[in-house]
PDB file of N, CA and C in Angstrom:
ATOM      1  N   MET A 669      39.348  16.796 -31.141  1.00  0.00           N
ATOM      2  CA  MET A 669      39.172  16.169 -29.924  1.00  0.00           C
ATOM      3  C   MET A 669      39.969  14.948 -29.989  1.00  0.00           C
ATOM      4  N   GLU A 670      41.199  14.813 -28.954  1.00  0.00           N
ATOM      5  CA  GLU A 670      41.835  13.584 -28.882  1.00  0.00           C
ATOM      6  C   GLU A 670      41.168  12.694 -27.870  1.00  0.00           C
ATOM      7  N   LEU A 671      40.957  11.365 -28.193  1.00  0.00           N
ATOM      8  CA  LEU A 671      40.533  10.215 -27.347  1.00  0.00           C
ATOM      9  C   LEU A 671      41.636   9.538 -26.680  1.00  0.00           C
ATOM     10  N   SER A 672      41.815  10.159 -25.461  1.00  0.00           N
ATOM     11  CA  SER A 672      42.621   9.721 -24.347  1.00  0.00           C
ATOM     12  C   SER A 672      42.274   9.685 -23.057  1.00  0.00           C
ATOM     13  N   VAL A 673      42.589   8.966 -22.195  1.00  0.00           N
ATOM     14  CA  VAL A 673      41.970   9.096 -20.875  1.00  0.00           C
ATOM     15  C   VAL A 673      42.187  10.494 -19.855  1.00  0.00           C
ATOM     16  N   ASP A 674      43.365  11.007 -20.458  1.00  0.00           N
ATOM     17  CA  ASP A 674      43.620  12.232 -19.844  1.00  0.00           C
ATOM     18  C   ASP A 674      42.901  13.325 -20.366  1.00  0.00           C
ATOM     19  N   ASN A 675      41.995  13.303 -21.334  1.00  0.00           N
ATOM     20  CA  ASN A 675      41.027  14.387 -21.707  1.00  0.00           C
ATOM     21  C   ASN A 675      39.919  14.225 -20.720  1.00  0.00           C
ATOM     22  N   PRO A 676      39.767  15.370 -20.230  1.00  0.00           N
ATOM     23  CA  PRO A 676      38.503  15.548 -19.159  1.00  0.00           C
ATOM     24  C   PRO A 676      37.297  15.495 -19.841  1.00  0.00           C
ATOM     25  N   GLN A 677      37.133  15.929 -21.236  1.00  0.00           N
ATOM     26  CA  GLN A 677      35.793  15.793 -21.733  1.00  0.00           C
ATOM     27  C   GLN A 677      35.379  14.444 -21.903  1.00  0.00           C
ATOM     28  N   ILE A 678      36.122  13.509 -22.291  1.00  0.00           N
ATOM     29  CA  ILE A 678      36.052  12.085 -22.644  1.00  0.00           C
ATOM     30  C   ILE A 678      35.399  11.501 -21.335  1.00  0.00           C
ATOM     31  N   LEU A 679      36.551  11.776 -19.993  1.00  0.00           N
ATOM     32  CA  LEU A 679      35.852  11.453 -18.761  1.00  0.00           C
ATOM     33  C   LEU A 679      34.446  11.634 -18.397  1.00  0.00           C
ATOM     34  N   ILE A 680      34.265  12.903 -18.740  1.00  0.00           N
ATOM     35  CA  ILE A 680      32.877  13.401 -18.194  1.00  0.00           C
ATOM     36  C   ILE A 680      31.758  12.757 -19.061  1.00  0.00           C
ATOM     37  N   LEU A 681      32.037  12.576 -20.417  1.00  0.00           N
ATOM     38  CA  LEU A 681      31.017  12.069 -21.386  1.00  0.00           C
ATOM     39  C   LEU A 681      30.810  10.414 -20.813  1.00  0.00           C
ATOM     40  N   ALA A 682      32.157   9.885 -20.560  1.00  0.00           N
ATOM     41  CA  ALA A 682      32.013   8.366 -20.178  1.00  0.00           C
ATOM     42  C   ALA A 682      31.041   8.169 -18.775  1.00  0.00           C
ATOM     43  N   GLY A 683      31.264   9.185 -17.850  1.00  0.00           N
ATOM     44  CA  GLY A 683      30.665   9.255 -16.717  1.00  0.00           C
ATOM     45  C   GLY A 683      29.065   9.345 -16.542  1.00  0.00           C
ATOM     46  N   LEU A 684      28.879  10.308 -17.695  1.00  0.00           N
ATOM     47  CA  LEU A 684      27.368  10.489 -17.798  1.00  0.00           C
ATOM     48  C   LEU A 684      26.703   9.554 -18.471  1.00  0.00           C
ATOM     49  N   ALA A 685      27.256   8.867 -19.505  1.00  0.00           N
ATOM     50  CA  ALA A 685      26.965   7.778 -20.033  1.00  0.00           C
ATOM     51  C   ALA A 685      26.723   6.557 -18.916  1.00  0.00           C
ATOM     52  N   LEU A 686      27.721   6.175 -18.043  1.00  0.00           N
ATOM     53  CA  LEU A 686      27.547   5.149 -17.167  1.00  0.00           C
ATOM     54  C   LEU A 686      26.533   5.648 -15.957  1.00  0.00           C
ATOM     55  N   LEU A 687      26.333   6.832 -15.791  1.00  0.00           N
ATOM     56  CA  LEU A 687      25.151   7.346 -14.915  1.00  0.00           C
ATOM     57  C   LEU A 687      23.752   7.249 -15.589  1.00  0.00           C
ATOM     58  N   LEU A 688      23.610   7.457 -16.898  1.00  0.00           N
ATOM     59  CA  LEU A 688      22.241   7.104 -17.421  1.00  0.00           C
ATOM     60  C   LEU A 688      22.092   5.523 -17.746  1.00  0.00           C
ATOM     61  N   LEU A 689      22.975   4.828 -17.823  1.00  0.00           N
ATOM     62  CA  LEU A 689      22.939   3.371 -17.712  1.00  0.00           C
ATOM     63  C   LEU A 689      22.397   2.916 -16.471  1.00  0.00           C
ATOM     64  N   VAL A 690      23.098   3.315 -15.239  1.00  0.00           N
ATOM     65  CA  VAL A 690      22.575   2.945 -14.204  1.00  0.00           C
ATOM     66  C   VAL A 690      21.199   3.320 -13.911  1.00  0.00           C
ATOM     67  N   ALA A 691      20.731   4.605 -14.273  1.00  0.00           N
ATOM     68  CA  ALA A 691      19.618   5.038 -13.889  1.00  0.00           C
ATOM     69  C   ALA A 691      18.630   4.005 -14.691  1.00  0.00           C
ATOM     70  N   LEU A 692      18.755   4.009 -16.040  1.00  0.00           N
ATOM     71  CA  LEU A 692      18.177   3.113 -16.623  1.00  0.00           C
ATOM     72  C   LEU A 692      17.736   1.716 -16.108  1.00  0.00           C
ATOM     73  N   LEU A 693      18.774   0.989 -15.671  1.00  0.00           N
ATOM     74  CA  LEU A 693      18.844  -0.094 -14.857  1.00  0.00           C
ATOM     75  C   LEU A 693      17.977  -0.176 -13.904  1.00  0.00           C
ATOM     76  N   VAL A 694      17.979   0.919 -12.881  1.00  0.00           N
ATOM     77  CA  VAL A 694      17.292   0.860 -11.714  1.00  0.00           C
ATOM     78  C   VAL A 694      15.598   1.144 -11.942  1.00  0.00           C
ATOM     79  N   ARG A 695      15.599   1.888 -12.956  1.00  0.00           N
ATOM     80  CA  ARG A 695      13.981   2.133 -13.412  1.00  0.00           C
ATOM     81  C   ARG A 695      13.533   0.907 -13.937  1.00  0.00           C
ATOM     82  N   GLN A 696      14.007   0.142 -14.696  1.00  0.00           N
ATOM     83  CA  GLN A 696      13.657  -0.960 -15.350  1.00  0.00           C
ATOM     84  C   GLN A 696      13.413  -2.203 -14.258  1.00  0.00           C
ATOM     85  N   PHE A 697      14.290  -2.465 -13.453  1.00  0.00           N
ATOM     86  CA  PHE A 697      14.286  -3.516 -12.409  1.00  0.00           C
ATOM     87  C   PHE A 697      13.218  -3.014 -11.253  1.00  0.00           C
ATOM     88  N   GLY A 698      13.527  -1.733 -10.879  1.00  0.00           N
ATOM     89  CA  GLY A 698      12.587  -1.121  -9.863  1.00  0.00           C
ATOM     90  C   GLY A 698      11.096  -0.998 -10.430  1.00  0.00           C
ATOM     91  N   HIS A 699      10.662  -1.091 -11.627  1.00  0.00           N
ATOM     92  CA  HIS A 699       9.485  -1.030 -12.267  1.00  0.00           C
ATOM     93  C   HIS A 699       8.928  -2.428 -11.997  1.00  0.00           C
ATOM     94  N   ARG A 700       9.644  -3.583 -12.323  1.00  0.00           N
ATOM     95  CA  ARG A 700       9.192  -4.758 -12.285  1.00  0.00           C
ATOM     96  C   ARG A 700       8.985  -5.166 -10.663  1.00  0.00           C
ATOM     97  N   LYS A 701       9.407  -4.805  -9.919  1.00  0.00           N
ATOM     98  CA  LYS A 701       9.220  -5.112  -8.580  1.00  0.00           C
ATOM     99  C   LYS A 701       8.007  -4.486  -7.758  1.00  0.00           C
ATOM    100  N   ASN A 702       7.706  -3.396  -8.331  1.00  0.00           N
ATOM    101  CA  ASN A 702       6.632  -2.649  -7.848  1.00  0.00           C
ATOM    102  C   ASN A 702       5.806  -1.728  -8.942  1.00  0.00           C
ATOM    103  N   PRO A 703       4.594  -2.625  -9.431  1.00  0.00           N
ATOM    104  CA  PRO A 703       4.106  -2.384 -10.593  1.00  0.00           C
ATOM    105  C   PRO A 703       3.222  -1.004 -10.230  1.00  0.00           C
ATOM    106  N   ARG A 704       2.916  -0.123 -11.005  1.00  0.00           N
ATOM    107  CA  ARG A 704       2.218   0.991 -10.826  1.00  0.00           C
ATOM    108  C   ARG A 704       0.708   0.937 -10.617  1.00  0.00           C
ATOM    109  N   THR A 705      -0.101   0.141 -11.300  1.00  0.00           N
ATOM    110  CA  THR A 705      -1.404  -0.196 -11.271  1.00  0.00           C
ATOM    111  C   THR A 705      -1.796  -1.296 -10.339  1.00  0.00           C
ATOM    112  N   PRO A 706      -3.085  -1.090  -9.698  1.00  0.00           N
ATOM    113  CA  PRO A 706      -3.588  -2.499  -8.814  1.00  0.00           C
ATOM    114  C   PRO A 706      -3.909  -3.443  -9.874  1.00  0.00           C
ATOM    115  N   ARG A 707      -4.452  -3.002 -11.033  1.00  0.00           N
ATOM    116  CA  ARG A 707      -4.954  -4.217 -11.836  1.00  0.00           C
ATOM    117  C   ARG A 707      -3.548  -4.921 -12.107  1.00  0.00           C
ATOM    118  N   SER A 708      -2.507  -4.496 -12.311  1.00  0.00           N
ATOM    119  CA  SER A 708      -1.305  -5.310 -12.732  1.00  0.00           C
ATOM    120  C   SER A 708      -1.170  -6.332 -11.377  1.00  0.00           C
ATOM    121  N   ARG A 709      -1.312  -5.731 -10.177  1.00  0.00           N
ATOM    122  CA  ARG A 709      -0.841  -6.560  -9.134  1.00  0.00           C
ATOM    123  C   ARG A 709      -2.156  -7.322  -8.653  1.00  0.00           C
ATOM    124  N   PHE A 710      -3.050  -7.164  -8.718  1.00  0.00           N
ATOM    125  CA  PHE A 710      -4.180  -7.651  -8.131  1.00  0.00           C
ATOM    126  C   PHE A 710      -5.234  -8.516  -9.506  1.00  0.00           C
ATOM    127  N   GLY A 711      -4.869  -8.402 -10.674  1.00  0.00           N
ATOM    128  CA  GLY A 711      -5.588  -9.010 -11.780  1.00  0.00           C
ATOM    129  C   GLY A 711      -6.841  -7.930 -12.476  1.00  0.00           C
ATOM    130  N   GLU A 712      -7.327  -8.566 -13.407  1.00  0.00           N
ATOM    131  CA  GLU A 712      -8.314  -7.806 -14.420  1.00  0.00           C
ATOM    132  C   GLU A 712      -9.450  -7.531 -13.303  1.00  0.00           C
ATOM    133  N   ASP A 713      -9.827  -8.159 -12.464  1.00  0.00           N
ATOM    134  CA  ASP A 713     -11.262  -8.068 -11.565  1.00  0.00           C
ATOM    135  C   ASP A 713     -10.957  -7.016 -10.466  1.00  0.00           C
ATOM    136  N   HIS A 714      -9.853  -6.290 -10.636  1.00  0.00           N
ATOM    137  CA  HIS A 714      -9.782  -5.393  -9.340  1.00  0.00           C
ATOM    138  C   HIS A 714     -10.761  -4.528  -9.087  1.00  0.00           C
ATOM    139  N   SER A 715     -10.889  -3.757 -10.341  1.00  0.00           N
ATOM    140  CA  SER A 715     -11.969  -2.740 -10.045  1.00  0.00           C
ATOM    141  C   SER A 715     -13.560  -3.346  -9.352  1.00  0.00           C
ATOM    142  N   GLN A 716     -14.109  -4.518 -10.111  1.00  0.00           N
ATOM    143  CA  GLN A 716     -15.170  -5.027  -9.541  1.00  0.00           C
ATOM    144  C   GLN A 716     -15.149  -5.440  -8.202  1.00  0.00           C
ATOM    145  N   ALA A 717     -13.802  -6.144  -7.635  1.00  0.00           N
ATOM    146  CA  ALA A 717     -13.635  -6.571  -6.297  1.00  0.00           C
ATOM    147  C   ALA A 717     -13.887  -5.319  -5.555  1.00  0.00           C
ATOM    148  N   ILE A 718     -13.387  -4.219  -5.830  1.00  0.00           N
ATOM    149  CA  ILE A 718     -13.303  -2.961  -4.938  1.00  0.00           C
ATOM    150  C   ILE A 718     -14.905  -2.409  -4.899  1.00  0.00           C
ATOM    151  N   THR A 719     -15.480  -2.564  -6.028  1.00  0.00           N
ATOM    152  CA  THR A 719     -17.047  -1.951  -6.174  1.00  0.00           C
ATOM    153  C   THR A 719     -17.786  -2.934  -5.095  1.00  0.00           C
ATOM    154  N   GLU A 720     -17.633  -4.426  -5.231  1.00  0.00           N
ATOM    155  CA  GLU A 720     -18.218  -5.260  -4.591  1.00  0.00           C
ATOM    156  C   GLU A 720     -18.209  -5.159  -3.046  1.00  0.00           C
ATOM    157  N   MET A 721     -16.831  -4.870  -2.762  1.00  0.00           N
ATOM    158  CA  MET A 721     -16.312  -4.672  -0.987  1.00  0.00           C
ATOM    159  C   MET A 721     -16.934  -3.503  -0.649  1.00  0.00           C
ATOM    160  N   GLY A 722     -16.970  -2.229  -1.487  1.00  0.00           N
ATOM    161  CA  GLY A 722     -17.518  -1.126  -0.900  1.00  0.00           C
ATOM    162  C   GLY A 722     -19.059  -1.376  -0.964  1.00  0.00           C
ATOM    163  N   ASN A 723     -19.683  -2.195  -1.949  1.00  0.00           N
ATOM    164  CA  ASN A 723     -21.135  -2.397  -1.642  1.00  0.00           C
ATOM    165  C   ASN A 723     -21.365  -3.206  -0.355  1.00  0.00           C
ATOM    166  N   ARG A 724     -20.608  -4.003  -0.219  1.00  0.00           N
ATOM    167  CA  ARG A 724     -20.849  -5.015   1.085  1.00  0.00           C
ATOM    168  C   ARG A 724     -20.253  -4.326   2.617  1.00  0.00           C
ATOM    169  N   THR A 725     -19.488  -3.543   2.474  1.00  0.00           N
ATOM    170  CA  THR A 725     -19.342  -2.733   3.569  1.00  0.00           C
ATOM    171  C   THR A 725     -20.191  -1.867   3.943  1.00  0.00           C
ATOM    172  N   ARG A 726     -20.943  -0.889   2.928  1.00  0.00           N
ATOM    173  CA  ARG A 726     -21.942  -0.366   3.007  1.00  0.00           C
ATOM    174  C   ARG A 726     -23.259  -0.880   3.521  1.00  0.00           C
ATOM    175  N   GLN A 727     -23.585  -2.137   2.955  1.00  0.00           N
ATOM    176  CA  GLN A 727     -24.639  -2.883   3.239  1.00  0.00           C
ATOM    177  C   GLN A 727     -24.265  -3.377   4.884  1.00  0.00           C
ATOM    178  N   ASP A 728     -23.263  -3.928   5.103  1.00  0.00           N
ATOM    179  CA  ASP A 728     -22.994  -4.103   6.510  1.00  0.00           C
ATOM    180  C   ASP A 728     -23.257  -2.915   7.554  1.00  0.00           C
ATOM    181  N   ALA A 729     -22.523  -1.898   7.131  1.00  0.00           N
ATOM    182  CA  ALA A 729     -22.834  -0.818   7.959  1.00  0.00           C
ATOM    183  C   ALA A 729     -24.542  -0.674   8.104  1.00  0.00           C
ATOM    184  N   GLN A 730     -25.269  -0.437   7.021  1.00  0.00           N
ATOM    185  CA  GLN A 730     -26.631  -0.198   7.043  1.00  0.00           C
ATOM    186  C   GLN A 730     -27.241  -1.163   7.833  1.00  0.00           C
ATOM    187  N   ARG A 731     -26.985  -2.305   7.920  1.00  0.00           N
ATOM    188  CA  ARG A 731     -27.660  -3.337   8.626  1.00  0.00           C
ATOM    189  C   ARG A 731     -27.608  -3.166  10.154  1.00  0.00           C
ATOM    190  N   LYS A 732     -25.910  -2.662  10.405  1.00  0.00           N
ATOM    191  CA  LYS A 732     -25.905  -2.571  11.850  1.00  0.00           C
ATOM    192  C   LYS A 732     -26.706  -1.555  12.397  1.00  0.00           C
ATOM    193  N   GLU A 733     -26.803  -0.514  11.580  1.00  0.00           N
ATOM    194  CA  GLU A 733     -27.455   0.823  12.131  1.00  0.00           C
ATOM    195  C   GLU A 733     -29.214   0.398  12.059  1.00  0.00           C
ATOM    196  N   ARG A 734     -29.569  -0.360  11.080  1.00  0.00           N
ATOM    197  CA  ARG A 734     -30.771  -0.829  11.405  1.00  0.00           C
ATOM    198  C   ARG A 734     -31.127  -1.657  12.823  1.00  0.00           C
ATOM    199  N   GLU A 735     -30.186  -2.716  12.675  1.00  0.00           N
ATOM    200  CA  GLU A 735     -29.909  -3.145  14.254  1.00  0.00           C
ATOM    201  C   GLU A 735     -30.174  -2.347  15.657  1.00  0.00           C
ATOM    202  N   ARG A 736     -29.329  -1.283  15.395  1.00  0.00           N
ATOM    203  CA  ARG A 736     -29.223  -0.398  16.603  1.00  0.00           C
ATOM    204  C   ARG A 736     -30.413   0.363  16.688  1.00  0.00           C
ATOM    205  N   LEU A 737     -31.075   0.545  15.775  1.00  0.00           N
ATOM    206  CA  LEU A 737     -32.410   1.517  15.708  1.00  0.00           C
ATOM    207  C   LEU A 737     -33.396   0.717  16.308  1.00  0.00           C
ATOM    208  N   ALA A 738     -33.414  -0.723  15.906  1.00  0.00           N
ATOM    209  CA  ALA A 738     -34.442  -1.433  16.147  1.00  0.00           C
ATOM    210  C   ALA A 738     -34.434  -1.870  17.735  1.00  0.00           C
ATOM    211  N   GLU A 739     -33.240  -1.867  18.340  1.00  0.00           N
ATOM    212  CA  GLU A 739     -32.983  -2.268  19.551  1.00  0.00           C
ATOM    213  C   GLU A 739     -33.266  -0.856  20.564  1.00  0.00           C
ATOM    214  N   THR A 740     -33.258  -0.018  20.038  1.00  0.00           N
ATOM    215  CA  THR A 740     -33.578   1.378  20.926  1.00  0.00           C
ATOM    216  C   THR A 740     -35.031   2.013  20.624  1.00  0.00           C
ATOM    217  N   THR A 741     -35.713   1.449  19.289  1.00  0.00           N
ATOM    218  CA  THR A 741     -36.891   1.840  19.307  1.00  0.00           C
ATOM    219  C   THR A 741     -37.939   1.088  19.765  1.00  0.00           C
ATOM    220  N   PRO A 742     -38.873   1.536  20.659  1.00  0.00           N
ATOM    221  CA  PRO A 742     -39.859   0.662  21.393  1.00  0.00           C
ATOM    222  C   PRO A 742     -40.690   0.018  20.045  1.00  0.00           C
ATOM    223  N   ASN A 743     -41.272  -1.157  20.510  1.00  0.00           N
ATOM    224  CA  ASN A 743     -41.840  -1.957  19.489  1.00  0.00           C
ATOM    225  C   ASN A 743     -43.442  -1.488  19.765  1.00  0.00           C
ATOM    226  N   LEU A 744     -43.908  -0.666  18.903  1.00  0.00           N
ATOM    227  CA  LEU A 744     -45.456  -0.223  19.092  1.00  0.00           C
ATOM    228  C   LEU A 744     -46.504  -1.069  18.689  1.00  0.00           C
ATOM    229  N   GLY A 745     -46.223  -1.998  17.626  1.00  0.00           N
ATOM    230  CA  GLY A 745     -47.274  -3.092  17.284  1.00  0.00           C
ATOM    231  C   GLY A 745     -47.752  -4.110  18.254  1.00  0.00           C
ATOM    232  N   HIS A 746     -47.013  -4.496  19.471  1.00  0.00           N
ATOM    233  CA  HIS A 746     -47.054  -5.240  20.379  1.00  0.00           C
ATOM    234  C   HIS A 746     -47.451  -4.727  21.802  1.00  0.00           C
TER     235      HIS A 746
END
């Protein structure tokens, strides 16, 4: 195999190597800008915060439902 620019095999291999290099660079820099896990974006307490927010949201919904029922239910004690 002769190492000259006129050899199509050399050009194909060089093109593939360049394409691989560009793909690796895009993946590396793309990964830094867009981390995959919420923990890496929001910190170690992410799952605890989500749990607390879910509980708080659920509690607010239950409180609103109790208030709605209290407004529509006649007070039998008085």
